[in-house]
Amino acid sequence: MYGQIILVVFFFSDMSSSSQKKQTLFISSLIILWYTSNIGVLLLNKFLLSNYGFKFPIFLTMCHMSACAILSYVSIVFLKLVPLQYLKSRSQFLKVATLSIVFCASVVGGNISLRYLPVSFNQAVGATTPFFTALFAYIMTFKREAWVTYGALVPVVTGVVIASGGEPGFHWFGFIMCISATAARAFKSVLQGILLSSEGEKLNSMNLMLYMSPIAVVAFLPVTIVMEPDVISVTLSLGKQHKYMWLLLLVNSVMAYSANLLNFLVTKHTSALTLQVLGNAKGAVAVVISILLFRNPVTLMGIGGYSITVLGVVAYGETKRRFR
C-alpha cells in the first residue's frame, strides 16, 4: 500500500518537473527569439541604410508598418493569438491615430539616425528613454517620483554626454534625429497611458499595433512620395544589382513585426520588469555584435560613457520599483 502511494507521488512529481522544464524551455526560446528579432531588425536597418545604398528610411518604415498591419491581422483574426478588440468610438480612433503618428515619428527618426551614426552610439542614446519618460510624465501628468529615483537619471544623461565626446563617428544631424526618436518613444508611452486610460478604451499591444499600422501606412504614403520621390526606381535598380535585395527587405519587415509580437509574448509569460532587465542587456549585446559586424571604431571614453548610462538605467529601474 505504502509502495503504491510512493509510486503515485513520484509519478506526479516527475510530471510536474517535466512540465516546469518545458515551461522554462519555452520562455528561454521566446527570449532568444526576442533578442534575435530586435537586434536583427536593428542591424538589418543599419546594413540597408548605410552599407547597401538603400537611403530611404521613410519608405523602409512604411514597409515595416505594412508587414505589421498584415501580420497583426493574420495573428489576431485567423490564428487568434489574442482576442480581437474593437474600436468603440470616433474618439478612441482619433486617440489611436495620434499614438500612431507619434510612434511613426520615433521609428523614422531612429532609422534616419542609423544612416549617420554607428549602432553602438545609437543604442547609447536610446538608453536615455527613462529620462524622457520621467520628464514627460512629470510635465503631462504631474506624476512625481522619489528624489532618489530622479537622482538615478543623472548618470543616464551624463553617460551619453561622455559617450558623445568619445564617439569617433559623431554626426550632429544623426544625433538630433536619434535623441528626437528617443524622446518621441518616451512621449508615446506617456501619451498612451493618458489617452487609453479608461478600462473601456484600453487595448493590448497586439490590438494597438493592428490599428496603428494601417494608419501609419496611409500617413507615410504621401510623405514618401514627396520626400523620397525616386524610391521606386532606385529600389528596382538595387534589386537588379543585388539579387538578395528584395529578400532582405522582406526579412527586415517581418522581423519588425516579430519584434513587436515577441515583446508582447515575453511580457505575457514573464513580467514587465523582466522585459526591462532583458532590454538593458539587449542594448549591450547589440552594441557588441554591431562593432564586430560593422567594424566601427570605438574609444574607451565611448565605452565608459555607455556603461555609465546602462548602470544608470538599471539603478533607475531598481529605485522606481523600491520607492513605488
PDB file of C-alpha atoms in Angstrom, residues 42 45-46 48-50 54-61 64 104-119 122 169 171-182 185 220 223 227-228:
ATOM      1  CA  LEU A  42      18.317  46.975 -35.936  1.00  0.00           C
ATOM      2  CA  ASN A  45      18.229  48.589 -40.856  1.00  0.00           C
ATOM      3  CA  LYS A  46      21.808  49.789 -40.471  1.00  0.00           C
ATOM      4  CA  LEU A  48      20.338  48.592 -45.699  1.00  0.00           C
ATOM      5  CA  LEU A  49      20.536  52.316 -44.925  1.00  0.00           C
ATOM      6  CA  SER A  50      24.317  52.706 -44.621  1.00  0.00           C
ATOM      7  CA  PHE A  54      19.208  51.982 -49.789  1.00  0.00           C
ATOM      8  CA  LYS A  55      18.839  55.532 -48.454  1.00  0.00           C
ATOM      9  CA  PHE A  56      15.092  55.671 -47.860  1.00  0.00           C
ATOM     10  CA  PRO A  57      14.298  55.496 -44.119  1.00  0.00           C
ATOM     11  CA  ILE A  58      10.695  56.667 -44.547  1.00  0.00           C
ATOM     12  CA  PHE A  59       9.900  54.020 -47.170  1.00  0.00           C
ATOM     13  CA  LEU A  60      11.674  51.398 -45.052  1.00  0.00           C
ATOM     14  CA  THR A  61       9.494  52.306 -42.077  1.00  0.00           C
ATOM     15  CA  HIS A  64       7.721  47.708 -41.601  1.00  0.00           C
ATOM     16  CA  CYS A 104       5.895  56.683 -36.646  1.00  0.00           C
ATOM     17  CA  ALA A 105       7.937  59.780 -35.829  1.00  0.00           C
ATOM     18  CA  SER A 106      10.025  57.804 -33.329  1.00  0.00           C
ATOM     19  CA  VAL A 107      10.661  54.919 -35.753  1.00  0.00           C
ATOM     20  CA  VAL A 108      11.532  57.185 -38.698  1.00  0.00           C
ATOM     21  CA  GLY A 109      13.832  59.294 -36.523  1.00  0.00           C
ATOM     22  CA  GLY A 110      15.618  56.153 -35.348  1.00  0.00           C
ATOM     23  CA  ASN A 111      16.008  54.841 -38.900  1.00  0.00           C
ATOM     24  CA  ILE A 112      17.302  58.188 -40.180  1.00  0.00           C
ATOM     25  CA  SER A 113      19.864  58.313 -37.368  1.00  0.00           C
ATOM     26  CA  LEU A 114      21.209  54.909 -38.435  1.00  0.00           C
ATOM     27  CA  ARG A 115      22.303  56.455 -41.735  1.00  0.00           C
ATOM     28  CA  TYR A 116      24.690  58.740 -39.873  1.00  0.00           C
ATOM     29  CA  LEU A 117      25.542  57.053 -36.568  1.00  0.00           C
ATOM     30  CA  PRO A 118      27.027  53.674 -35.603  1.00  0.00           C
ATOM     31  CA  VAL A 119      24.599  51.220 -33.992  1.00  0.00           C
ATOM     32  CA  ASN A 122      22.553  54.824 -31.456  1.00  0.00           C
ATOM     33  CA  GLY A 169      31.664  58.768 -35.820  1.00  0.00           C
ATOM     34  CA  HIS A 171      27.295  63.362 -36.520  1.00  0.00           C
ATOM     35  CA  TRP A 172      25.163  66.267 -35.314  1.00  0.00           C
ATOM     36  CA  PHE A 173      22.167  65.623 -37.583  1.00  0.00           C
ATOM     37  CA  GLY A 174      22.208  61.905 -36.775  1.00  0.00           C
ATOM     38  CA  PHE A 175      22.446  62.712 -33.064  1.00  0.00           C
ATOM     39  CA  ILE A 176      19.493  65.145 -33.238  1.00  0.00           C
ATOM     40  CA  MET A 177      17.407  62.526 -35.086  1.00  0.00           C
ATOM     41  CA  CYS A 178      18.353  59.839 -32.569  1.00  0.00           C
ATOM     42  CA  ILE A 179      17.606  61.950 -29.478  1.00  0.00           C
ATOM     43  CA  SER A 180      14.311  63.094 -31.091  1.00  0.00           C
ATOM     44  CA  ALA A 181      13.343  59.469 -31.786  1.00  0.00           C
ATOM     45  CA  THR A 182      14.152  58.534 -28.181  1.00  0.00           C
ATOM     46  CA  ARG A 185       9.262  56.938 -27.970  1.00  0.00           C
ATOM     47  CA  PHE A 220       3.585  57.558 -44.729  1.00  0.00           C
ATOM     48  CA  VAL A 223       5.281  61.719 -47.153  1.00  0.00           C
ATOM     49  CA  MET A 227      10.346  63.348 -49.647  1.00  0.00           C
ATOM     50  CA  GLU A 228      11.628  60.192 -51.372  1.00  0.00           C
TER      51      GLU A 228
END
